[in-house]
PDB file of C-alpha atoms (C1' of nucleotides) in Angstrom:
ATOM      1  CA  UNK A 197      -4.929  -4.352  42.188  1.00 62.00           C
ATOM      2  CA  UNK A 198      -8.151  -3.469  40.377  1.00 67.00           C
ATOM      3  CA  UNK A 199      -9.051  -0.462  39.859  1.00 76.00           C
ATOM      4  CA  UNK A 200     -12.775   0.191  40.335  1.00 88.00           C
ATOM      5  CA  UNK A 201     -15.032   0.396  36.996  1.00 94.00           C
ATOM      6  CA  UNK A 202     -15.058   3.466  34.926  1.00 96.00           C
ATOM      7  CA  UNK A 203     -18.006   5.423  33.044  1.00 96.00           C
ATOM      8  CA  UNK A 204     -17.609   6.877  30.127  1.00 97.00           C
ATOM      9  CA  UNK A 205     -18.940   8.858  27.356  1.00 96.00           C
ATOM     10  CA  UNK A 206     -17.930   8.670  23.780  1.00 97.00           C
ATOM     11  CA  UNK A 207     -19.708  10.562  20.744  1.00 96.00           C
ATOM     12  CA  UNK A 208     -19.453   9.582  16.927  1.00 96.00           C
ATOM     13  CA  UNK A 209     -21.040  11.045  13.934  1.00 95.00           C
ATOM     14  CA  UNK A 210     -22.538   8.528  12.173  1.00 95.00           C
ATOM     15  CA  UNK A 211     -22.055   8.962   8.625  1.00 93.00           C
ATOM     16  CA  UNK A 212     -17.816   8.524  10.320  1.00 93.00           C
ATOM     17  CA  UNK A 213     -18.350   5.130  11.832  1.00 95.00           C
ATOM     18  CA  UNK A 214     -21.254   4.552  13.489  1.00 96.00           C
ATOM     19  CA  UNK A 215     -22.588   1.358  16.727  1.00 97.00           C
ATOM     20  CA  UNK A 216     -23.320  -0.580  13.393  1.00 97.00           C
ATOM     21  CA  UNK A 217     -19.988  -0.057  12.467  1.00 96.00           C
ATOM     22  CA  UNK A 218     -18.658  -1.265  15.846  1.00 97.00           C
ATOM     23  CA  UNK A 219     -20.892  -4.412  16.298  1.00 97.00           C
ATOM     24  CA  UNK A 220     -19.555  -5.094  12.781  1.00 97.00           C
ATOM     25  CA  UNK A 221     -16.143  -4.675  13.163  1.00 97.00           C
ATOM     26  CA  UNK A 222     -15.973  -5.856  17.106  1.00 97.00           C
ATOM     27  CA  UNK A 223     -12.567  -3.598  17.994  1.00 97.00           C
ATOM     28  CA  UNK A 224     -12.327  -0.491  16.872  1.00 96.00           C
ATOM     29  CA  UNK A 225      -8.600   1.493  17.835  1.00 96.00           C
ATOM     30  CA  UNK A 226     -11.109   4.944  18.296  1.00 96.00           C
ATOM     31  CA  UNK A 227      -8.423   6.805  16.649  1.00 94.00           C
ATOM     32  CA  UNK A 228      -8.562  10.642  15.104  1.00 93.00           C
ATOM     33  CA  UNK A 229      -8.945  12.424  18.934  1.00 94.00           C
ATOM     34  CA  UNK A 230      -7.526  15.625  18.620  1.00 93.00           C
ATOM     35  CA  UNK A 231      -8.554  17.471  21.189  1.00 93.00           C
ATOM     36  CA  UNK A 232      -6.392  17.515  24.923  1.00 92.00           C
ATOM     37  CA  UNK A 233      -9.515  17.073  27.424  1.00 92.00           C
ATOM     38  CA  UNK A 234     -10.531  14.402  25.227  1.00 94.00           C
ATOM     39  CA  UNK A 235      -7.222  12.610  25.111  1.00 95.00           C
ATOM     40  CA  UNK A 236      -6.203  13.096  28.748  1.00 94.00           C
ATOM     41  CA  UNK A 237      -9.117  10.843  29.340  1.00 95.00           C
ATOM     42  CA  UNK A 238      -8.290   7.597  26.935  1.00 96.00           C
ATOM     43  CA  UNK A 239      -4.467   8.210  28.416  1.00 95.00           C
ATOM     44  CA  UNK A 240      -5.085   8.984  31.588  1.00 94.00           C
ATOM     45  CA  UNK A 241      -7.941   7.463  33.058  1.00 94.00           C
ATOM     46  CA  UNK A 242      -9.812   5.124  30.683  1.00 96.00           C
ATOM     47  CA  UNK A 243      -8.991   1.255  32.189  1.00 96.00           C
ATOM     48  CA  UNK A 244      -9.420  -1.602  30.124  1.00 97.00           C
ATOM     49  CA  UNK A 245     -12.834  -2.753  30.913  1.00 97.00           C
ATOM     50  CA  UNK A 246     -14.627   0.908  30.960  1.00 97.00           C
ATOM     51  CA  UNK A 247     -18.125   1.509  30.012  1.00 97.00           C
ATOM     52  CA  UNK A 248     -18.828   3.805  27.217  1.00 97.00           C
ATOM     53  CA  UNK A 249     -22.026   5.166  26.558  1.00 97.00           C
ATOM     54  CA  UNK A 250     -22.003   5.049  22.712  1.00 97.00           C
ATOM     55  CA  UNK A 251     -23.386   7.983  21.393  1.00 97.00           C
ATOM     56  CA  UNK A 252     -23.896   9.743  17.792  1.00 96.00           C
ATOM     57  CA  UNK A 253     -23.786  13.009  17.002  1.00 95.00           C
ATOM     58  CA  UNK A 254     -24.081  15.736  13.602  1.00 93.00           C
ATOM     59  CA  UNK A 255     -27.033  13.220  12.906  1.00 93.00           C
ATOM     60  CA  UNK A 256     -30.818  13.567  12.104  1.00 93.00           C
ATOM     61  CA  UNK A 257     -31.687  11.734  16.414  1.00 94.00           C
ATOM     62  CA  UNK A 258     -28.052  12.876  18.698  1.00 95.00           C
ATOM     63  CA  UNK A 259     -28.703  10.136  21.356  1.00 95.00           C
ATOM     64  CA  UNK A 260     -26.615   7.423  23.091  1.00 97.00           C
ATOM     65  CA  UNK A 261     -27.265   4.071  20.480  1.00 97.00           C
ATOM     66  CA  UNK A 262     -25.592   1.446  22.214  1.00 97.00           C
ATOM     67  CA  UNK A 263     -22.781   0.524  24.887  1.00 98.00           C
ATOM     68  CA  UNK A 264     -18.955  -0.774  24.408  1.00 98.00           C
ATOM     69  CA  UNK A 265     -15.910  -1.315  26.886  1.00 97.00           C
ATOM     70  CA  UNK A 266     -12.783  -0.173  26.957  1.00 97.00           C
ATOM     71  CA  UNK A 267     -10.884  -2.653  25.377  1.00 97.00           C
ATOM     72  CA  UNK A 268      -6.623  -1.984  25.705  1.00 97.00           C
ATOM     73  CA  UNK A 269      -4.490   0.783  26.938  1.00 96.00           C
ATOM     74  CA  UNK A 270      -3.710   4.004  25.709  1.00 96.00           C
ATOM     75  CA  UNK A 271      -1.578   3.641  23.364  1.00 96.00           C
ATOM     76  CA  UNK A 272       0.093   5.742  19.834  1.00 95.00           C
ATOM     77  CA  UNK A 273      -3.168   6.758  17.841  1.00 95.00           C
ATOM     78  CA  UNK A 274      -1.002   5.626  14.573  1.00 94.00           C
ATOM     79  CA  UNK A 275      -3.288   8.162  12.084  1.00 93.00           C
ATOM     80  CA  UNK A 276      -1.118  11.334  13.943  1.00 92.00           C
ATOM     81  CA  UNK A 277       2.172  10.093  11.552  1.00 91.00           C
ATOM     82  CA  UNK A 278      -0.013   8.300   8.958  1.00 90.00           C
ATOM     83  CA  UNK A 279       0.507  11.360   5.799  1.00 87.00           C
ATOM     84  CA  UNK A 280      -2.071  10.494   4.004  1.00 86.00           C
ATOM     85  CA  UNK A 281      -4.658  10.354   7.032  1.00 88.00           C
ATOM     86  CA  UNK A 282      -7.229  13.500   7.843  1.00 87.00           C
ATOM     87  CA  UNK A 283      -5.411  13.062  10.870  1.00 90.00           C
ATOM     88  CA  UNK A 284      -2.336  13.845  10.300  1.00 89.00           C
ATOM     89  CA  UNK A 285      -0.496  15.522  12.653  1.00 89.00           C
ATOM     90  CA  UNK A 286       3.147  16.956  11.439  1.00 86.00           C
ATOM     91  CA  UNK A 287       3.691  18.506  14.302  1.00 86.00           C
ATOM     92  CA  UNK A 288       3.595  14.790  16.638  1.00 88.00           C
ATOM     93  CA  UNK A 289       7.233  12.901  16.811  1.00 87.00           C
ATOM     94  CA  UNK A 290       7.405   9.101  17.151  1.00 87.00           C
ATOM     95  CA  UNK A 291       9.624   9.322  20.189  1.00 87.00           C
ATOM     96  CA  UNK A 292       7.342  11.376  21.468  1.00 87.00           C
ATOM     97  CA  UNK A 293       3.387  11.441  20.178  1.00 91.00           C
ATOM     98  CA  UNK A 294       0.962  13.612  20.975  1.00 93.00           C
ATOM     99  CA  UNK A 295      -1.995  11.823  20.098  1.00 94.00           C
ATOM    100  CA  UNK A 296      -3.565   8.765  22.323  1.00 95.00           C
ATOM    101  CA  UNK A 297      -5.852   5.850  22.320  1.00 96.00           C
ATOM    102  CA  UNK A 298      -7.482   3.030  23.577  1.00 97.00           C
ATOM    103  CA  UNK A 299      -9.401   0.281  21.641  1.00 97.00           C
ATOM    104  CA  UNK A 300     -13.190  -0.232  20.939  1.00 97.00           C
ATOM    105  CA  UNK A 301     -15.738  -3.056  21.489  1.00 98.00           C
ATOM    106  CA  UNK A 302     -19.155  -3.558  20.858  1.00 98.00           C
ATOM    107  CA  UNK A 303     -20.741  -4.798  23.966  1.00 98.00           C
ATOM    108  CA  UNK A 304     -24.700  -4.120  22.419  1.00 97.00           C
ATOM    109  CA  UNK A 305     -27.482  -2.125  20.817  1.00 97.00           C
ATOM    110  CA  UNK A 306     -29.911  -0.110  22.596  1.00 97.00           C
ATOM    111  CA  UNK A 307     -33.488  -1.475  22.604  1.00 96.00           C
ATOM    112  CA  UNK A 308     -33.829   2.363  21.403  1.00 96.00           C
ATOM    113  CA  UNK A 309     -32.542   5.220  20.776  1.00 96.00           C
ATOM    114  CA  UNK A 310     -31.860   7.655  24.056  1.00 96.00           C
ATOM    115  CA  UNK A 311     -32.091  10.638  22.235  1.00 95.00           C
ATOM    116  CA  UNK A 312     -29.980  13.475  23.775  1.00 94.00           C
ATOM    117  CA  UNK A 313     -33.930  15.587  23.608  1.00 93.00           C
ATOM    118  CA  UNK A 314     -35.516  13.233  26.186  1.00 94.00           C
ATOM    119  CA  UNK A 315     -31.479  13.478  28.316  1.00 94.00           C
ATOM    120  CA  UNK A 316     -32.114  17.313  29.067  1.00 92.00           C
ATOM    121  CA  UNK A 317     -35.642  16.750  30.044  1.00 91.00           C
ATOM    122  CA  UNK A 318     -33.152  14.616  32.994  1.00 91.00           C
ATOM    123  CA  UNK A 319     -30.560  16.855  33.735  1.00 88.00           C
ATOM    124  CA  UNK A 320     -31.999  17.862  37.433  1.00 87.00           C
ATOM    125  CA  UNK A 321     -31.461  13.873  37.788  1.00 90.00           C
ATOM    126  CA  UNK A 322     -27.871  13.626  35.916  1.00 91.00           C
ATOM    127  CA  UNK A 323     -26.738  16.667  37.372  1.00 84.00           C
ATOM    128  CA  UNK A 324     -25.059  20.530  37.035  1.00 76.00           C
ATOM    129  CA  UNK A 325     -21.452  17.861  36.228  1.00 75.00           C
ATOM    130  CA  UNK A 326     -23.079  16.016  33.322  1.00 85.00           C
ATOM    131  CA  UNK A 327     -20.821  17.845  30.339  1.00 82.00           C
ATOM    132  CA  UNK A 328     -23.564  16.344  27.548  1.00 87.00           C
ATOM    133  CA  UNK A 329     -26.043  18.740  28.635  1.00 83.00           C
ATOM    134  CA  UNK A 330     -24.060  21.287  29.635  1.00 82.00           C
ATOM    135  CA  UNK A 331     -25.000  23.946  26.785  1.00 72.00           C
ATOM    136  CA  UNK A 332     -21.742  24.172  24.244  1.00 72.00           C
ATOM    137  CA  UNK A 333     -20.185  21.772  24.932  1.00 81.00           C
ATOM    138  CA  UNK A 334     -18.224  19.275  22.153  1.00 87.00           C
ATOM    139  CA  UNK A 335     -15.710  17.102  24.351  1.00 92.00           C
ATOM    140  CA  UNK A 336     -15.943  13.866  22.379  1.00 94.00           C
ATOM    141  CA  UNK A 337     -15.134  11.886  25.709  1.00 95.00           C
ATOM    142  CA  UNK A 338     -16.181  12.297  28.712  1.00 94.00           C
ATOM    143  CA  UNK A 339     -16.959  11.164  32.091  1.00 94.00           C
ATOM    144  CA  UNK A 340     -19.882   9.810  33.543  1.00 94.00           C
ATOM    145  CA  UNK A 341     -20.230   8.196  36.601  1.00 93.00           C
ATOM    146  CA  UNK A 342     -21.793   5.041  37.915  1.00 94.00           C
ATOM    147  CA  UNK A 343     -24.892   6.999  39.427  1.00 94.00           C
ATOM    148  CA  UNK A 344     -25.660   8.902  36.027  1.00 94.00           C
ATOM    149  CA  UNK A 345     -25.320   5.195  33.862  1.00 96.00           C
ATOM    150  CA  UNK A 346     -27.843   3.832  35.819  1.00 95.00           C
ATOM    151  CA  UNK A 347     -29.899   6.350  35.500  1.00 95.00           C
ATOM    152  CA  UNK A 348     -29.399   6.697  32.287  1.00 95.00           C
ATOM    153  CA  UNK A 349     -29.954   3.033  30.764  1.00 96.00           C
ATOM    154  CA  UNK A 350     -32.876   2.685  33.346  1.00 96.00           C
ATOM    155  CA  UNK A 351     -34.265   5.111  30.341  1.00 94.00           C
ATOM    156  CA  UNK A 352     -34.233   2.612  27.770  1.00 93.00           C
TER     157      UNK A 352
ATOM    158  C1'  DG B 294     -26.651  24.957   5.897  1.00 73.01           C
ATOM    159  C1'  DC B 295     -26.152  28.913   9.575  1.00 73.01           C
ATOM    160  C1'  DC B 296     -24.264  29.394  13.603  1.00 73.01           C
ATOM    161  C1'  DA B 297     -23.008  29.423  18.282  1.00 73.01           C
ATOM    162  C1'  DA B 298     -18.837  27.756  21.830  1.00 73.01           C
ATOM    163  C1'  DC B 299     -15.288  27.330  21.929  1.00 73.01           C
ATOM    164  C1'  DG B 300     -10.093  25.241  21.489  1.00 73.01           C
ATOM    165  C1'  DT B 301      -6.396  26.897  18.552  1.00 73.01           C
ATOM    166  C1'  DT B 302      -2.937  30.078  16.438  1.00 73.01           C
ATOM    167  C1'  DG B 303       0.684  32.623  15.817  1.00 73.01           C
ATOM    168  C1'  DG B 304       1.342  38.537  15.707  1.00 73.01           C
ATOM    169  C1'  DC B 305       3.067  40.907  18.574  1.00 73.01           C
TER     170       DC B 305
ATOM    171  C1'  DG C 206       0.885  36.099  28.004  1.00 73.01           C
ATOM    172  C1'  DC C 207      -2.728  38.684  24.968  1.00 73.01           C
ATOM    173  C1'  DC C 208      -5.929  38.328  22.184  1.00 73.01           C
ATOM    174  C1'  DA C 209      -8.017  38.443  17.608  1.00 73.01           C
ATOM    175  C1'  DA C 210      -8.551  35.443  13.666  1.00 73.01           C
ATOM    176  C1'  DC C 211      -9.442  31.365  11.857  1.00 73.01           C
ATOM    177  C1'  DG C 212     -11.219  26.356  12.336  1.00 73.01           C
ATOM    178  C1'  DT C 213     -14.181  23.256  14.253  1.00 73.01           C
ATOM    179  C1'  DT C 214     -17.975  20.616  16.433  1.00 73.01           C
ATOM    180  C1'  DG C 215     -22.701  19.721  16.539  1.00 73.01           C
ATOM    181  C1'  DG C 216     -27.590  21.363  17.682  1.00 73.01           C
ATOM    182  C1'  DC C 217     -30.776  22.872  15.012  1.00 73.01           C
TER     183       DC C 217
END
DNA sequence: GCCAACGTTGGC
DNA sequence: GCCAACGTTGGC
């Protein structure tokens, strides 16, 4: 029995890991998420094949730049046990890992960037539940409804 | 580079 | 369990 496909938005700083980086490598473990809410979405919500809006944050034109898909079930983020990693978490133990991730696979780049500025203009159509346009929201992984997915891609 | 928002930590 | 201090995110 296969559950219905779900949709997500995932933020990445292009200076660290851009949509072009993802296109090059094909599939990437989404490591470094250190926020419980974002982790829970990956661990409890994501299923292989789910759609991902790839979002560039902290850059000149923040916005949605591509589409990816969930390519693995959730598994422990190995960087949490790597002392040399920026993401090392001394409080996490291998027998009880604190941080989980999924693999993310490249699908395509959008024909153009759907900028945050533009998305904000459609806030009414997207509904109040859309976390990206809610003031002060810093979540790096968030759910997107099928309707929001469709609407956002219709802007492309 | 600034700073508002907000999550986490740790003293009490 | 409260809450001040602190660190991070991320738009601008």
